[in-house]
PDB file of C-alpha atoms in Angstrom:
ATOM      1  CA  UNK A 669       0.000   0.000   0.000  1.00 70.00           C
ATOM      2  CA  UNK A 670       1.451   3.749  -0.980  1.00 89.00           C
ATOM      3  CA  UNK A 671       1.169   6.369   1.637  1.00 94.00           C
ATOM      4  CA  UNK A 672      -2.189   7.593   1.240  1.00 96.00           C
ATOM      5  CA  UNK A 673      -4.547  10.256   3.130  1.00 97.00           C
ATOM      6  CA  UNK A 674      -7.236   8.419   5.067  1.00 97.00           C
ATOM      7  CA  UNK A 675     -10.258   9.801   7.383  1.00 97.00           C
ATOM      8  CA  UNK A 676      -9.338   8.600  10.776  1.00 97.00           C
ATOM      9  CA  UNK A 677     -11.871   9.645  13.631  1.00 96.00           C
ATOM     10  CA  UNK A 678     -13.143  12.371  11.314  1.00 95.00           C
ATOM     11  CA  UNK A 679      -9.753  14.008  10.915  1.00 97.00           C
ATOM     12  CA  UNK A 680      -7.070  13.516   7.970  1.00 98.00           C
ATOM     13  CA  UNK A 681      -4.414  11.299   8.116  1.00 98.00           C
ATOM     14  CA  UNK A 682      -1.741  10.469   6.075  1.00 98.00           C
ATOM     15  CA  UNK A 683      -1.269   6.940   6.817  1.00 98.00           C
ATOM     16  CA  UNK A 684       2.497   5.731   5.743  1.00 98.00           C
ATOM     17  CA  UNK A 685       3.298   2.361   4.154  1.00 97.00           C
ATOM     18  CA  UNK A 686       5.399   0.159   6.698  1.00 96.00           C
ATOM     19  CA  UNK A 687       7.321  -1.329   3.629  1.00 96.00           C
ATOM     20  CA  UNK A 688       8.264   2.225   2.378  1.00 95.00           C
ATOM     21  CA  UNK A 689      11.702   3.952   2.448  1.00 96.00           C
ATOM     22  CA  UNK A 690      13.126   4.903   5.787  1.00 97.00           C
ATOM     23  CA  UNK A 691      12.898   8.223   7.725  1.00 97.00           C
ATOM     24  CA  UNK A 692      16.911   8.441   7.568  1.00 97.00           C
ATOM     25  CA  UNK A 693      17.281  12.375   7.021  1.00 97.00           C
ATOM     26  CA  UNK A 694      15.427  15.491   8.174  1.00 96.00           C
ATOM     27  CA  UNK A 695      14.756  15.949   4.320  1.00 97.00           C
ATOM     28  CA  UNK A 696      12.933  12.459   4.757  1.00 97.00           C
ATOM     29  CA  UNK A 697      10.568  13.876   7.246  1.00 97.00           C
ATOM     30  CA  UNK A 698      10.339  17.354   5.016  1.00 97.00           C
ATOM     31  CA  UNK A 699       8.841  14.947   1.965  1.00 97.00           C
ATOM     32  CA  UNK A 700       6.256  13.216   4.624  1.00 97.00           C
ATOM     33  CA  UNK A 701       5.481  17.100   5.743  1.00 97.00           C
ATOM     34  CA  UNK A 702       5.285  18.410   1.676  1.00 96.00           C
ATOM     35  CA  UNK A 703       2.792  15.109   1.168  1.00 96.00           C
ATOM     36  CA  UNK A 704       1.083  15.573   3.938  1.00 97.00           C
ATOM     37  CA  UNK A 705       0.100  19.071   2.410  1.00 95.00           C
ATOM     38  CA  UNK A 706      -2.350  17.439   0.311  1.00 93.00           C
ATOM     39  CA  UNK A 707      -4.763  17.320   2.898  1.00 96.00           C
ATOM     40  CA  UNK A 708      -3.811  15.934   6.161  1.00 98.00           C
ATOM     41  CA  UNK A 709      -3.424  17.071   9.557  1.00 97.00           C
ATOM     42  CA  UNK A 710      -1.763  14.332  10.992  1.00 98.00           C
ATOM     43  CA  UNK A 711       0.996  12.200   9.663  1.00 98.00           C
ATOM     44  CA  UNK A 712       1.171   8.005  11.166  1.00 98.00           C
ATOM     45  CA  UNK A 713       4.777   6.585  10.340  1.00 98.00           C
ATOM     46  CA  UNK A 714       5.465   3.110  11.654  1.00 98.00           C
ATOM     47  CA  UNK A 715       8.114   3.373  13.904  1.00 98.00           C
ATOM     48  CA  UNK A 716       9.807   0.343  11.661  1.00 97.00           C
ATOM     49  CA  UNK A 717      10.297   3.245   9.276  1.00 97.00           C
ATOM     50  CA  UNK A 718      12.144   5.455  11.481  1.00 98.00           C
ATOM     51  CA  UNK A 719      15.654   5.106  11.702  1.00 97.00           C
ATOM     52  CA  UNK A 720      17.307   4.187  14.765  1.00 95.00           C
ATOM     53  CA  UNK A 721      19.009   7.324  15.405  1.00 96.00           C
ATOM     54  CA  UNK A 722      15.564   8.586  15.872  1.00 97.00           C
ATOM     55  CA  UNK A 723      15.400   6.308  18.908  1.00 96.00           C
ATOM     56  CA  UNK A 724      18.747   7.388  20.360  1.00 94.00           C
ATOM     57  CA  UNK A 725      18.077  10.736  21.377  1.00 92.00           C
ATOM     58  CA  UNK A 726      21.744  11.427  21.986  1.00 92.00           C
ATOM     59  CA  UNK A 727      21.642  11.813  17.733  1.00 94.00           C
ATOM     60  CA  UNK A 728      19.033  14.998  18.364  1.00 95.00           C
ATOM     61  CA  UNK A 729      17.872  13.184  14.910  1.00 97.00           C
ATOM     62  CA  UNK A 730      14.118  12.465  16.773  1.00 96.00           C
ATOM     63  CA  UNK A 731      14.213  16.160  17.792  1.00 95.00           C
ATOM     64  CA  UNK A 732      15.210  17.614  14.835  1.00 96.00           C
ATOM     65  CA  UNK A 733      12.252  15.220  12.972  1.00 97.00           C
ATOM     66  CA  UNK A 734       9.592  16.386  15.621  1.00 96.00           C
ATOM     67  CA  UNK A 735      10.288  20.047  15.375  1.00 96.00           C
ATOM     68  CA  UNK A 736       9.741  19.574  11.631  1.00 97.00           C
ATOM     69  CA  UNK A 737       6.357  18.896  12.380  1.00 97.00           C
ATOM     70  CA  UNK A 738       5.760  20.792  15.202  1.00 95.00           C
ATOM     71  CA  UNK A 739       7.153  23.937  13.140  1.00 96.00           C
ATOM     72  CA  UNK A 740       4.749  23.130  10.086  1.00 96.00           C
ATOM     73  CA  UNK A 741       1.776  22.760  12.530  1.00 95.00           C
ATOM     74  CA  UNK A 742       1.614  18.855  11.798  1.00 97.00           C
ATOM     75  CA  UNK A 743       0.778  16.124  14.404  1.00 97.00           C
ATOM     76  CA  UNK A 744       3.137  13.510  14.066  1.00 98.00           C
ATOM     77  CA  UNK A 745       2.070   9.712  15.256  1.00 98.00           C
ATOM     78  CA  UNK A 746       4.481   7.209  15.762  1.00 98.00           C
ATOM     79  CA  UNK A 747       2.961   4.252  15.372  1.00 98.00           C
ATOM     80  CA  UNK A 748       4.252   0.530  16.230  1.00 98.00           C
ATOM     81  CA  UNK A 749       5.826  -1.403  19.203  1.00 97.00           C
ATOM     82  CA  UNK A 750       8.783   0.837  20.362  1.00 97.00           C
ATOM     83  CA  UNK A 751       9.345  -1.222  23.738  1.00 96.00           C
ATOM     84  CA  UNK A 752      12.655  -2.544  23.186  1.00 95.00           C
ATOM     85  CA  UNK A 753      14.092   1.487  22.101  1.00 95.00           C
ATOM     86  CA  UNK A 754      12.166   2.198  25.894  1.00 95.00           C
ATOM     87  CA  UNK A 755      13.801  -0.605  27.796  1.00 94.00           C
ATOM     88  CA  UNK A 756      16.923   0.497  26.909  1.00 87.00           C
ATOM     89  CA  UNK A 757      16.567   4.501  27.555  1.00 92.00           C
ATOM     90  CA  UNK A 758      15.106   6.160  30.678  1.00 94.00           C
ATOM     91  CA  UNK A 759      15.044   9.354  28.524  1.00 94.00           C
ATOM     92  CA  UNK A 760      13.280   8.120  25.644  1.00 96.00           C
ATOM     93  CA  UNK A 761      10.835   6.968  28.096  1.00 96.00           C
ATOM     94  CA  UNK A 762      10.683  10.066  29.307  1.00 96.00           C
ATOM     95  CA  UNK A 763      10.025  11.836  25.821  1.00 95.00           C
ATOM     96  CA  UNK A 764       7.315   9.278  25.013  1.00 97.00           C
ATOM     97  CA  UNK A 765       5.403  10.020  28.272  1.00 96.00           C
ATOM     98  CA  UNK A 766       5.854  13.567  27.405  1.00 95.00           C
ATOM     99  CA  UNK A 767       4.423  14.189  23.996  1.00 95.00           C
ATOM    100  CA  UNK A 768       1.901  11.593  24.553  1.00 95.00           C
ATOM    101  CA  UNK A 769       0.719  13.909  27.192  1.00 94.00           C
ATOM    102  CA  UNK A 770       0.833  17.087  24.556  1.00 88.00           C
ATOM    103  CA  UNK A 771      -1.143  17.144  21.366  1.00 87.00           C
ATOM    104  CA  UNK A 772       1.844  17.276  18.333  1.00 93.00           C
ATOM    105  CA  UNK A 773       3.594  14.086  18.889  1.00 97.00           C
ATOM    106  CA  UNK A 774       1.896  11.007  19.725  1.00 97.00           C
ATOM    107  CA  UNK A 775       3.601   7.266  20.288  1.00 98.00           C
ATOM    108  CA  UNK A 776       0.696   4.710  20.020  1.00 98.00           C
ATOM    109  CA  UNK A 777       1.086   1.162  19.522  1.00 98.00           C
ATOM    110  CA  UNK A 778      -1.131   0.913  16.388  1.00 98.00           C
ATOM    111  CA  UNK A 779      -3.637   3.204  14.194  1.00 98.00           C
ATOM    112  CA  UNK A 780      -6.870   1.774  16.674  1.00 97.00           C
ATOM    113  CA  UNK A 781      -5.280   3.793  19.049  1.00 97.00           C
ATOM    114  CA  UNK A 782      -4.096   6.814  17.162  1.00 98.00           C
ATOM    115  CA  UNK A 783      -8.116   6.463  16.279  1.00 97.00           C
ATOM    116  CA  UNK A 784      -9.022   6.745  19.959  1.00 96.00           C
ATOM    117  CA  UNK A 785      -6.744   9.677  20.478  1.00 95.00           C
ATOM    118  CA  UNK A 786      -8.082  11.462  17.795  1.00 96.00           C
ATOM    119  CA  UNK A 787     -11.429  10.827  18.920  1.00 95.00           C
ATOM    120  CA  UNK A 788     -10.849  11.959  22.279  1.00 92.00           C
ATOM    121  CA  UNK A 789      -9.167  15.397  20.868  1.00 87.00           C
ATOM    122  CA  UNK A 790     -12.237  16.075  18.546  1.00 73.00           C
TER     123      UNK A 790
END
């Protein structure tokens, strides 16, 4: 399946292949930001597409990749088990309890729940 723009909960969502390229560069994230332009409000990547710098935050890659969104008023999901990345980092941890509790930058183990989020932020 391509990345394609789906209504989730009533809201956008550009929903991105798990067997597509990897988020490997900030320009990576830029071309999920330009596609989302078509339409969406939020963006779901599998985590499986994320590199793993993203998941060692001592890179800054997963804070460079958030602020993208965040600067281009985007909600970004991350979606997919990310428990072994959190058993080895307290501060990743940490960041995932964070923006889960904000409304940008979501971690969610699969698009039922990024549904149930976005139903519970309509």
């Amino acid at each position: 399946m391509p990345d394609e723009i789906q209504e989730r909960a009533g809201v956008p969502v550009l929903v991105c292949d798990p067997a597509g390229p990897t988020v490997a560069t900030e320009q990576d994230a830029l071309d999920l930001i330009g596609a989302a332009f078509a339409g969406a409000q939020v963006v779901a990547v599998p985590a499986n597409r994320l590199d793993e710098r993203f998941f060692s935050l001592g890179t800054r890659f997963a804070g460079d990749v958030m602020q993208k969104f965040v600067n281009y008023r985007l909600r970004l999901a991350v979606v997919g088990d990310i428990s072994a990345h959190l058993d080895g980092s307290s501060a990743l941890r940490a960041l995932v309890h964070e923006s889960n509790q904000a409304g940008h930058i979501w971690f969610v183990p699969d698009l039922d729940a990024l549904d149930a989020r976005l139903r519970a932020t309509a």
